[in-house]
Short mmCIF file of C-alpha atoms and ligand atoms in Angstrom, two decimals:
data_model
loop_
_atom_site.label_atom_id
_atom_site.label_comp_id
_atom_site.label_asym_id
_atom_site.label_seq_id
_atom_site.Cartn_x
_atom_site.Cartn_y
_atom_site.Cartn_z
CA MET A 42 -4.31 -25.56 -26.60
CA LYS A 43 -0.74 -25.16 -25.42
CA LYS A 44 0.17 -23.29 -28.58
CA SER A 45 -2.65 -20.80 -28.20
CA MET A 46 -1.70 -20.27 -24.54
CA ARG A 47 1.85 -19.42 -25.60
CA LEU A 48 0.60 -17.05 -28.27
CA PHE A 49 -1.59 -15.39 -25.71
CA GLN A 50 1.28 -15.02 -23.26
CA ARG A 51 3.55 -13.69 -25.98
CA LYS A 52 0.97 -11.10 -26.94
CA LYS A 53 0.64 -10.07 -23.28
CA LYS A 54 4.41 -9.67 -22.93
CA MET A 55 4.65 -7.61 -26.12
CA THR A 56 1.90 -5.38 -24.84
CA MET A 57 3.76 -4.79 -21.59
CA LYS A 58 6.96 -4.09 -23.53
CA ALA A 59 5.12 -1.51 -25.60
CA LYS A 60 3.77 0.06 -22.41
CA VAL A 61 7.23 0.23 -20.85
CA ASP A 62 8.64 1.72 -24.07
CA SER A 63 5.95 4.36 -24.06
CA LEU A 64 6.66 5.10 -20.38
CA LEU A 65 10.37 5.50 -21.12
CA LYS A 66 9.64 7.76 -24.09
CA TRP A 67 7.51 9.96 -21.83
CA LEU A 68 10.14 10.02 -19.07
CA ARG A 69 12.85 10.93 -21.58
CA THR A 70 11.01 14.16 -22.39
CA SER A 71 12.76 15.41 -19.25
CA GLU A 72 16.52 15.88 -19.38
CA GLN A 73 16.65 15.16 -15.67
CA PHE A 74 15.43 11.58 -16.09
CA TYR A 75 18.08 8.93 -15.54
CA LEU A 76 17.95 5.16 -15.77
CA ALA A 77 20.94 2.84 -15.38
CA THR A 78 21.52 1.24 -18.78
CA ASN A 79 21.96 -2.24 -17.31
CA ILE A 80 18.47 -2.73 -15.84
CA SER A 81 15.19 -3.75 -17.39
CA ILE A 82 11.61 -4.79 -16.54
CA HIS A 83 10.84 -8.47 -16.11
CA GLU A 84 7.44 -10.10 -15.49
CA SER A 85 6.93 -13.01 -13.11
CA ASP A 86 3.84 -15.02 -12.12
CA THR A 87 4.37 -14.45 -8.40
CA SER A 88 5.25 -10.76 -8.16
CA GLY A 89 4.13 -9.16 -11.43
CA ARG A 90 6.56 -6.72 -13.01
CA GLY A 91 9.93 -6.17 -11.36
CA VAL A 92 13.32 -4.62 -12.16
CA VAL A 93 16.24 -6.89 -13.02
CA LEU A 94 19.93 -6.55 -13.79
CA ILE A 95 20.67 -7.35 -17.44
CA ASP A 96 24.36 -6.58 -17.65
CA GLU A 97 27.50 -5.83 -15.64
CA LYS A 98 26.86 -4.73 -12.04
CA LEU A 99 25.40 -2.12 -9.70
CA THR A 100 27.52 -0.96 -6.79
CA THR A 101 26.81 0.71 -3.43
CA ASN A 102 25.42 4.26 -3.70
CA GLU A 103 25.27 4.15 -7.50
CA VAL A 104 22.19 5.94 -8.88
CA VAL A 105 19.90 3.34 -10.44
CA ILE A 106 16.85 5.49 -11.28
CA SER A 107 16.23 9.23 -11.05
CA ILE A 108 12.78 10.70 -11.72
CA PRO A 109 12.27 14.49 -11.98
CA PRO A 110 9.41 16.20 -10.07
CA SER A 111 7.63 16.90 -13.38
CA HIS A 112 6.93 13.17 -13.79
CA GLN A 113 5.86 12.40 -10.22
CA LEU A 114 2.21 12.32 -9.27
CA ASN A 115 1.55 13.97 -5.93
CA PHE A 116 -0.35 16.75 -4.16
CA TYR A 117 1.81 19.47 -5.78
CA THR A 118 1.93 18.23 -9.36
CA ILE A 119 -1.81 17.60 -9.36
CA LEU A 120 -2.58 21.13 -8.14
CA TYR A 121 -0.26 22.42 -10.85
CA HIS A 122 -1.98 20.38 -13.57
CA ILE A 123 -5.47 21.30 -12.39
CA SER A 124 -4.49 24.98 -12.37
CA MET A 125 -3.69 24.73 -16.09
CA PHE A 126 -7.45 24.42 -16.54
CA ASN A 127 -8.63 26.54 -13.62
CA THR A 128 -7.15 30.02 -13.63
CA LYS A 129 -8.67 30.87 -10.23
CA LEU A 130 -6.22 28.60 -8.42
CA ASP A 131 -3.29 30.57 -7.11
CA ILE A 132 -0.88 28.87 -4.71
CA HIS A 133 2.55 30.43 -4.74
CA GLY A 134 5.22 28.19 -6.22
CA ILE A 135 2.76 25.39 -6.97
CA THR A 136 0.05 26.41 -9.43
CA ALA A 137 0.80 27.42 -13.05
CA ALA A 138 2.84 30.61 -13.24
CA SER A 139 0.46 33.08 -14.88
CA GLU A 140 -2.93 33.38 -16.49
CA GLU A 141 -1.37 34.35 -19.83
CA ASN A 142 0.65 31.17 -19.86
CA ILE A 143 -2.45 29.06 -19.35
CA MET A 144 -4.57 30.91 -21.88
CA GLU A 145 -1.76 30.88 -24.43
CA ARG A 146 -1.45 27.13 -24.22
CA ASN A 147 -5.09 26.27 -24.24
CA ILE A 148 -6.89 29.07 -26.08
CA GLY A 149 -9.79 27.81 -28.09
CA SER A 150 -9.53 24.39 -26.53
CA GLN A 151 -12.64 22.28 -26.22
CA ASP A 152 -10.97 20.25 -23.50
CA PRO A 153 -13.72 19.28 -20.99
CA ARG A 154 -11.27 19.69 -18.11
CA PHE A 155 -11.73 23.49 -18.30
CA GLN A 156 -15.32 22.92 -17.26
CA ALA A 157 -14.72 20.01 -14.88
CA TYR A 158 -11.74 21.48 -13.00
CA GLY A 159 -13.33 24.93 -13.10
CA LEU A 160 -15.70 23.63 -10.42
CA LEU A 161 -12.92 22.96 -7.96
CA LYS A 162 -12.44 25.70 -5.38
CA GLN A 163 -8.96 26.30 -3.99
CA GLU A 164 -10.15 25.92 -0.40
CA PHE A 165 -11.76 22.56 -1.19
CA LEU A 166 -8.65 21.26 -2.97
CA LEU A 167 -6.32 22.33 -0.17
CA GLY A 168 -8.58 20.64 2.38
CA LEU A 169 -8.30 17.26 0.63
CA SER A 170 -5.82 14.65 1.79
CA SER A 171 -3.27 13.33 -0.72
CA PHE A 172 -5.35 10.15 -1.10
CA GLN A 173 -8.53 12.12 -1.81
CA LEU A 174 -6.87 14.45 -4.32
CA LEU A 175 -5.00 11.67 -6.08
CA THR A 176 -7.99 9.35 -6.41
CA LEU A 177 -10.25 12.17 -7.61
CA TYR A 178 -7.72 13.43 -10.13
CA ILE A 179 -6.79 9.96 -11.42
CA LEU A 180 -10.48 9.10 -11.83
CA ALA A 181 -10.89 12.27 -13.88
CA GLU A 182 -7.77 11.92 -16.04
CA TRP A 183 -7.74 8.15 -16.52
CA ILE A 184 -11.38 7.07 -16.49
CA LEU A 185 -13.60 10.10 -17.09
CA LEU A 186 -11.63 12.22 -19.57
CA PRO A 187 -11.90 9.61 -22.37
CA GLN A 188 -15.68 9.43 -21.72
CA TRP A 189 -16.14 13.20 -21.51
CA SER A 190 -14.21 13.83 -24.73
CA SER A 191 -14.86 10.60 -26.70
CA SER A 192 -11.12 9.97 -26.31
CA GLU A 193 -10.25 13.21 -28.12
CA PHE A 194 -8.16 14.46 -25.21
CA VAL A 195 -5.48 12.37 -23.58
CA SER A 196 -3.99 12.84 -20.14
CA TYR A 197 -0.35 13.88 -19.76
CA TRP A 198 -0.06 10.96 -17.31
CA LYS A 199 -1.40 8.26 -19.65
CA PRO A 200 1.96 6.46 -20.14
CA PHE A 201 2.17 6.22 -16.33
CA PHE A 202 -1.43 5.00 -15.89
CA ASP A 203 -0.90 2.39 -18.60
CA ILE A 204 1.71 0.44 -16.66
CA TRP A 205 -0.39 0.12 -13.51
CA PRO A 206 -1.77 -3.30 -12.54
CA ALA A 207 -5.15 -4.37 -13.84
CA LYS A 208 -8.08 -4.92 -11.47
CA GLU A 209 -7.53 -8.70 -11.37
CA GLU A 210 -3.92 -8.17 -10.29
CA LEU A 211 -5.04 -6.24 -7.23
CA GLY A 212 -7.81 -8.74 -6.52
CA SER A 213 -6.02 -10.14 -3.50
CA VAL A 214 -6.51 -7.07 -1.31
CA PRO A 215 -8.96 -8.02 1.51
CA ALA A 216 -10.46 -4.49 1.77
CA ILE A 217 -11.52 -4.80 -1.90
CA TRP A 218 -13.36 -8.06 -1.06
CA ASN A 219 -14.90 -6.35 1.92
CA LEU A 220 -16.04 -3.27 0.00
CA THR A 221 -17.25 -5.01 -3.16
CA GLY A 222 -20.79 -6.31 -2.69
CA ASP A 223 -20.49 -9.37 -4.94
CA SER A 224 -16.87 -10.35 -4.30
CA LYS A 225 -16.34 -14.11 -4.58
CA TYR A 226 -13.60 -13.79 -1.99
CA LYS A 227 -15.85 -12.63 0.84
CA GLU A 228 -15.79 -15.98 2.63
CA LEU A 229 -12.02 -15.64 2.97
CA LEU A 230 -12.55 -12.70 5.30
CA HIS A 231 -13.93 -15.09 7.94
CA LEU A 232 -10.86 -17.27 7.67
CA SER A 233 -8.46 -14.32 8.01
CA SER A 234 -6.33 -13.80 11.09
CA LEU A 235 -7.27 -11.27 13.76
CA ALA A 236 -4.48 -8.90 12.68
CA SER A 237 -5.68 -9.08 9.07
CA LYS A 238 -9.25 -8.40 10.10
CA LYS A 239 -8.10 -5.33 12.06
CA HIS A 240 -6.07 -4.00 9.10
CA CYS A 241 -8.96 -4.70 6.77
CA SER A 242 -11.50 -2.74 8.85
CA ARG A 243 -9.07 0.16 9.37
CA ILE A 244 -8.34 0.43 5.64
CA SER A 245 -11.99 -0.09 4.64
CA ALA A 246 -13.01 2.81 6.91
CA LEU A 247 -10.42 5.08 5.27
CA VAL A 248 -11.56 4.11 1.78
CA LYS A 249 -15.22 4.74 2.62
CA SER A 250 -14.48 8.09 4.18
CA ASP A 251 -12.38 9.23 1.18
CA TRP A 252 -15.13 8.13 -1.21
CA SER A 253 -17.71 10.18 0.69
CA VAL A 254 -15.47 13.28 0.41
CA ILE A 255 -15.01 13.08 -3.37
CA LEU A 256 -18.51 11.79 -4.21
CA PRO A 257 -20.19 15.25 -4.40
CA ILE A 258 -17.66 16.33 -7.07
CA LEU A 259 -18.23 13.13 -9.05
CA LYS A 260 -21.97 13.81 -8.91
CA ASP A 261 -21.45 17.39 -10.07
CA TRP A 262 -19.35 16.15 -12.97
CA ASN A 263 -22.03 13.61 -13.79
CA THR A 264 -24.64 16.37 -13.93
CA MET A 265 -22.28 18.47 -16.04
CA PHE A 266 -21.53 15.81 -18.64
CA ASN A 267 -24.47 13.35 -18.40
CA GLY A 268 -27.21 15.47 -16.85
CA ASP A 269 -27.90 12.96 -14.08
CA ALA A 270 -26.04 13.29 -10.77
CA ASN A 271 -27.45 10.19 -9.10
CA ASN A 272 -27.28 7.60 -11.88
CA GLU A 273 -26.79 4.48 -9.69
CA LEU A 274 -25.16 2.35 -12.36
CA PHE A 275 -22.67 5.07 -13.25
CA LEU A 276 -21.77 5.66 -9.61
CA GLU A 277 -21.40 1.96 -8.93
CA LYS A 278 -19.03 1.57 -11.88
CA LEU A 279 -17.10 4.62 -10.78
CA TYR A 280 -16.86 3.25 -7.23
CA ARG A 281 -15.18 0.08 -8.57
CA GLU A 282 -12.72 2.22 -10.51
CA PHE A 283 -12.14 4.29 -7.37
CA LEU A 284 -11.42 1.14 -5.32
CA HIS A 285 -8.94 -0.02 -7.92
CA ILE A 286 -7.23 3.38 -8.10
CA TYR A 287 -7.15 3.62 -4.31
CA PHE A 288 -5.13 0.42 -4.04
CA VAL A 289 -2.94 1.26 -7.02
CA VAL A 290 -1.99 4.42 -5.13
CA ASN A 291 -1.74 2.62 -1.79
CA SER A 292 0.54 -0.08 -3.14
CA ARG A 293 2.78 2.26 -5.14
CA CYS A 294 3.21 5.40 -3.04
CA LEU A 295 6.59 6.38 -1.67
CA TYR A 296 7.33 8.57 1.31
CA ALA A 297 7.94 12.23 0.45
CA ASP A 298 7.69 15.42 2.44
CA ILE A 299 4.53 17.27 1.34
CA SER A 300 4.97 20.34 3.53
CA LEU A 301 1.72 21.89 2.30
CA LYS A 302 -0.01 19.03 4.18
CA LYS A 303 2.48 18.91 7.06
CA ASP A 304 -0.16 18.12 9.70
CA ASP A 305 -1.43 15.08 7.83
CA ILE A 306 1.03 12.22 8.11
CA ASP A 307 -0.88 10.02 5.64
CA SER A 308 -0.54 12.67 2.93
CA GLN A 309 3.27 12.54 2.85
CA PHE A 310 3.84 10.63 -0.34
CA THR A 311 4.52 10.80 -4.04
CA MET A 312 4.01 8.34 -6.88
CA VAL A 313 7.13 7.74 -8.95
CA PRO A 314 7.07 6.01 -12.34
CA TYR A 315 9.57 3.22 -12.91
CA VAL A 316 10.58 3.27 -9.23
CA ASP A 317 7.15 1.72 -8.64
CA PHE A 318 8.28 -1.38 -10.54
CA LEU A 319 10.58 -2.30 -7.65
CA ASN A 320 9.34 -5.28 -5.65
CA HIS A 321 9.68 -5.70 -1.89
CA THR A 322 12.17 -7.63 0.22
CA ASP A 323 11.94 -8.13 3.99
CA GLU A 324 15.66 -7.35 4.36
CA VAL A 325 16.07 -3.84 5.79
CA ASP A 326 19.05 -1.58 4.90
CA VAL A 327 20.50 -4.08 2.44
CA HIS A 328 19.02 -3.46 -1.00
CA CYS A 329 18.19 -0.20 -2.80
CA TYR A 330 17.29 2.95 -0.92
CA PRO A 331 15.37 6.09 -1.94
CA LYS A 332 16.76 9.61 -1.85
CA LEU A 333 14.83 12.81 -2.53
CA VAL A 334 17.07 15.50 -3.95
CA LYS A 335 15.40 18.88 -3.42
CA SER A 336 15.68 21.54 -6.05
CA SER A 337 16.92 24.91 -4.79
CA ILE A 338 14.82 26.77 -7.38
CA ASN A 339 11.40 25.60 -6.29
CA ALA A 340 11.51 24.92 -2.56
CA ASN A 341 7.74 24.40 -2.41
CA ASN A 342 7.85 21.45 -4.72
CA LEU A 343 9.47 18.02 -4.42
CA GLY A 344 12.87 17.31 -5.81
CA ARG A 345 13.93 14.46 -8.05
CA PHE A 346 13.35 11.00 -6.65
CA GLU A 347 16.41 8.80 -6.80
CA ILE A 348 16.87 5.13 -6.17
CA ARG A 349 20.41 4.17 -5.26
CA CYS A 350 22.07 0.81 -4.84
CA GLY A 351 22.42 -0.19 -1.17
CA LYS A 352 25.01 -2.32 0.63
CA PHE A 353 24.17 -5.27 -1.57
CA CYS A 354 25.83 -5.05 -4.99
CA TYR A 355 24.05 -6.70 -7.89
CA ALA A 356 26.36 -8.63 -10.17
CA ASN A 357 24.37 -11.53 -11.64
CA LYS A 358 22.37 -11.27 -14.84
CA GLY A 359 18.64 -11.63 -14.16
CA GLU A 360 19.03 -10.77 -10.45
CA GLU A 361 16.06 -8.79 -9.15
CA ILE A 362 16.70 -5.28 -7.85
CA LEU A 363 14.70 -4.87 -4.64
CA LEU A 364 13.45 -2.27 -2.21
CA ASN A 365 12.28 -2.70 1.37
CA TYR A 366 8.81 -1.12 1.75
CA GLY A 367 9.16 -1.15 5.55
CA ALA A 368 9.44 -3.70 8.37
CA HIS A 369 6.07 -5.22 7.47
CA SER A 370 4.49 -8.48 8.61
CA ASN A 371 2.55 -10.65 6.14
CA ASP A 372 -0.71 -9.40 7.67
CA LEU A 373 0.20 -5.84 6.77
CA LEU A 374 1.63 -6.70 3.35
CA LEU A 375 -1.53 -8.56 2.42
CA ASN A 376 -3.84 -5.75 3.46
CA GLU A 377 -1.86 -2.79 2.13
CA TYR A 378 -0.25 -4.39 -0.95
CA GLY A 379 -2.14 -7.60 -1.69
CA PHE A 380 0.71 -10.08 -1.30
CA THR A 381 2.58 -12.09 1.32
CA LEU A 382 6.12 -13.48 1.51
CA PRO A 383 6.75 -17.21 2.05
CA GLN A 384 9.49 -16.19 4.53
CA ASN A 385 9.13 -12.92 6.39
CA CYS A 386 11.22 -12.07 9.46
CA TRP A 387 8.73 -9.31 10.45
CA ASN A 388 5.80 -11.66 11.00
CA CYS A 389 4.11 -11.50 14.35
CA ILE A 390 0.88 -12.81 15.88
CA ASP A 391 -1.75 -10.63 17.48
CA ILE A 392 -3.07 -12.70 20.40
CA SER A 393 -5.04 -9.84 22.01
CA ASP A 394 -8.36 -11.70 21.68
CA GLU A 395 -7.07 -14.81 23.42
CA ILE A 396 -5.37 -12.90 26.25
CA THR A 397 -8.24 -10.49 26.91
CA LYS A 398 -10.68 -13.43 26.98
CA LEU A 399 -8.73 -14.80 29.98
CA MET A 400 -9.71 -11.65 31.85
CA ASP A 401 -13.45 -11.80 31.12
CA GLY A 402 -15.34 -10.52 34.16
CA GLN A 403 -12.14 -9.73 36.11
CA ASP A 404 -12.72 -6.00 36.36
CA THR A 405 -9.94 -5.20 38.85
CA ILE A 406 -7.34 -6.88 36.64
CA VAL A 407 -8.65 -5.11 33.54
CA SER A 408 -8.66 -1.69 35.19
CA PHE A 409 -5.16 -2.27 36.64
CA LEU A 410 -3.81 -3.12 33.19
CA LYS A 411 -5.69 -0.20 31.63
CA SER A 412 -4.46 2.35 34.13
CA ASN A 413 -0.86 1.13 33.70
CA GLY A 414 -1.05 1.15 29.88
CA TYR A 415 -0.85 -2.64 29.53
CA TRP A 416 -4.33 -3.38 28.19
CA GLY A 417 -4.49 -4.94 24.72
CA ASP A 418 -1.94 -5.09 21.86
CA TYR A 419 -0.61 -8.50 22.93
CA THR A 420 1.77 -10.01 20.35
CA ILE A 421 4.27 -12.81 19.79
CA SER A 422 7.13 -12.65 17.31
CA PHE A 423 9.58 -15.34 16.21
CA ASN A 424 12.07 -14.54 18.94
CA GLU A 425 9.91 -13.31 21.76
CA ILE A 426 6.63 -13.20 23.54
CA SER A 427 5.99 -9.51 24.11
CA TYR A 428 6.53 -8.04 27.56
CA ARG A 429 2.88 -6.90 27.52
CA VAL A 430 1.77 -10.55 27.27
CA LEU A 431 4.04 -11.51 30.16
CA VAL A 432 2.68 -8.71 32.33
CA ALA A 433 -0.97 -9.54 31.58
CA LEU A 434 -0.50 -13.27 32.12
CA SER A 435 1.50 -12.76 35.31
CA LEU A 436 -1.40 -10.83 36.77
CA VAL A 437 -4.15 -13.17 35.55
CA ILE A 438 -2.39 -16.25 36.85
CA THR A 439 -1.02 -15.01 40.18
CA SER A 440 -3.44 -12.15 41.00
CA ASP A 441 -0.40 -10.71 42.77
CA PHE A 442 -0.99 -7.02 42.12
CA LYS A 443 1.86 -5.90 44.39
CA ARG A 444 4.51 -7.96 42.69
CA VAL A 445 3.24 -7.12 39.18
CA GLU A 446 3.51 -3.46 40.18
CA LYS A 447 7.13 -4.12 41.22
CA LEU A 448 7.70 -5.84 37.86
CA LEU A 449 6.43 -2.74 36.06
CA LEU A 450 8.67 -0.51 38.18
CA GLY A 451 11.67 -2.71 37.35
CA TYR A 452 12.26 -3.84 40.96
CA ILE A 453 11.86 -7.49 39.98
CA SER A 454 12.39 -9.19 36.61
CA GLU A 455 9.95 -11.27 34.58
CA ASP A 456 12.05 -14.31 35.53
CA PHE A 457 10.22 -14.28 38.84
CA PHE A 458 6.89 -14.88 37.09
CA LEU A 459 8.04 -17.10 34.21
CA PRO A 460 7.93 -20.45 36.09
CA LYS A 461 4.42 -19.56 37.33
CA ILE A 462 3.00 -18.62 33.95
CA ARG A 463 4.90 -21.14 31.78
CA PRO A 464 2.28 -23.97 31.90
CA ALA A 465 -0.56 -21.59 30.99
CA LEU A 466 1.56 -20.04 28.26
CA GLN A 467 2.36 -23.46 26.81
CA ARG A 468 -1.32 -24.43 26.87
CA LEU A 469 -2.20 -21.19 25.09
CA LEU A 470 0.47 -21.69 22.41
CA LEU A 471 -0.64 -25.29 21.79
CA LEU A 472 -4.23 -24.14 21.48
CA LEU A 473 -3.20 -21.47 18.97
CA LEU A 474 -1.24 -24.07 17.03
CA ASP A 475 -4.40 -26.21 16.76
CA THR A 476 -6.43 -23.18 15.68
CA TYR A 477 -4.00 -22.31 12.87
CA HIS A 478 -3.83 -25.91 11.63
CA GLU A 479 -7.63 -25.96 11.56
CA LYS A 480 -7.68 -22.69 9.55
CA LEU A 481 -5.26 -24.25 7.07
CA ARG A 482 -7.51 -27.30 6.78
CA LEU A 483 -10.51 -25.07 6.04
CA LEU A 484 -8.53 -23.07 3.48
CA ARG A 485 -7.48 -26.27 1.72
CA ILE A 486 -11.08 -27.29 1.04
CA LEU A 487 -12.05 -23.98 -0.59
CA PRO A 488 -12.61 -23.94 -4.37
CA LEU A 489 -9.48 -23.80 -6.54
CA SER A 490 -10.71 -20.55 -8.12
CA LEU A 491 -9.80 -18.74 -4.91
CA SER A 492 -6.29 -20.19 -4.85
CA THR A 493 -4.04 -17.09 -5.09
CA CYS A 494 -5.91 -15.35 -2.30
CA THR A 495 -6.16 -18.56 -0.27
CA GLU A 496 -2.40 -19.03 -0.57
CA ASN A 497 -1.79 -15.58 0.89
CA ILE A 498 -3.92 -16.31 3.93
CA ALA A 499 -2.31 -19.74 4.29
CA ASN A 500 1.12 -18.05 4.19
CA ILE A 501 0.08 -15.94 7.14
CA TYR A 502 -0.85 -19.06 9.16
CA PHE A 503 2.35 -20.88 8.10
CA GLY A 504 4.26 -17.89 9.47
CA TYR A 505 2.24 -18.05 12.71
CA ILE A 506 2.95 -21.78 13.10
CA GLU A 507 6.70 -21.14 12.73
CA ILE A 508 6.51 -18.47 15.42
CA ILE A 509 4.60 -20.68 17.87
CA GLU A 510 6.85 -23.69 17.29
CA ASN A 511 9.96 -21.62 17.85
CA ASN A 512 8.61 -20.13 21.08
CA LEU A 513 7.51 -23.53 22.37
CA GLU A 514 10.95 -24.91 21.64
CA ASN A 515 12.62 -22.07 23.55
CA MET A 516 10.44 -22.24 26.65
C1 LIG B 260 5.28 -1.03 -6.07
S1 LIG B 260 4.50 -2.33 -6.88
C2 LIG B 260 5.83 -3.23 -7.55
C3 LIG B 260 5.63 -3.56 -9.02
C4 LIG B 260 4.57 -4.59 -9.29
N1 LIG B 260 5.14 -5.93 -9.15
C5 LIG B 260 3.94 -4.45 -10.67
O1 LIG B 260 3.72 -5.46 -11.32
O2 LIG B 260 3.64 -3.35 -11.09
C6 LIG B 260 3.93 -3.24 -5.51
C7 LIG B 260 3.18 -4.47 -5.87
O3 LIG B 260 4.04 -5.47 -6.39
C8 LIG B 260 3.73 -6.76 -5.87
N2 LIG B 260 4.88 -7.19 -5.05
C9 LIG B 260 5.87 -6.42 -4.57
N3 LIG B 260 6.80 -7.15 -3.95
C10 LIG B 260 6.39 -8.43 -4.02
C11 LIG B 260 6.93 -9.66 -3.54
N4 LIG B 260 8.08 -9.71 -2.88
N5 LIG B 260 6.23 -10.78 -3.79
C12 LIG B 260 5.05 -10.75 -4.47
N6 LIG B 260 4.49 -9.60 -4.94
C13 LIG B 260 5.16 -8.46 -4.73
C14 LIG B 260 2.46 -6.58 -5.07
O4 LIG B 260 1.38 -6.82 -5.92
C15 LIG B 260 2.49 -5.12 -4.70
O5 LIG B 260 1.21 -4.56 -4.50
#
């Protein structure tokens, strides 16, 4: 049994090595690609693939990885690639240079993308968000093209698609449980924290809305290639692929200025092969940092994407090279990326439900807080109870509107109210502590088959308990 397990693992590793080799071969087709010679990809059970130092050292500001625009997947490169098959698209500096060029390259081709992408009107494409365009295009190139052409035609991006995580690896994203009818993880949603539930509904709404925008095109393609736009089974399968692709993109996109979509903040990103192997650390401004180097020739497009070594120099063999994805709490990491950190200095607790409940039926207090901008968004972090919580509690406990007004104007400090609200605050924190211990007890009795996802939710509550205990100690 053990032997066969090892063989299986060995086979899996070799497969990943082959995928990485193929990715590197593809990247090396560009002279602008650069990879430090002393790094490599390593797989771990807890964080999947990651980048490690294999030799010598990396020092501050040294370029570790540099990926040319031609190998990044984003709003611009997708429009360019679609325009290779749709000569009607004409966006200066972005779509393929001339009709002759396109015809020359593809004359006589039976490639089904001529037909499929021929449907896409320029106005429609430009109206899509980056998420909508990327998910639609990746569905076409990765999932549908092999079906349309019986695998005769292969996407330019295949070496990049091949290194992305499998569906099971992204199985810990709560919005996927929420949006998949038969997910075995659904019961975990009830045990999630308030902040997680809020992230999950926000993200689920975005996913649903993006699906509804691209669905008509998928139906048209289905009529085109299968003669049946509304085949339920086909659409259901495609929806699962879409969900997977959505979270591959979500967990691997990097900030980049997409000026063509300048009014849409969520569209400002690019996907960058190899850079997307870098795992996250909660330390900000310490590890690697990204740098976009714009090309002077094509101002409309993105430049090369570089990763440089930060303040921290790597000098030990096997040391993991890390990137900070942002100052994210475990609630956010779980919902956007599907993982949590055992220690995370950005954790914080959303206690809005508990605080607003204290004001049930107290309309004057609620409208005072609303009109002064202090209604809702009540949080506690490791080092402090937010000022918003102190304001709300001061008013609920003392009903002293005049003095709370003075507090807001800065005429008196919160120290005036602290002795008055401390007992209620302590009671609230102790109650929360009990609630989180109870959640952990309930998580512990869930079936073992849910363990990875259960552990993530438990990590969130462990973080909450640390925060509460620290605040109680400092009161
Ligand atoms: C940009 S990718 C990094 C490469 C990824 N590990 C892989 O196998 O392809 C982001 C994903 O890596 C994983 N990840 C990143 N940082 C992690 C960490 N510190 N601990 C656990 N998982 C992590 C999460 O699954 C996340 O969605």
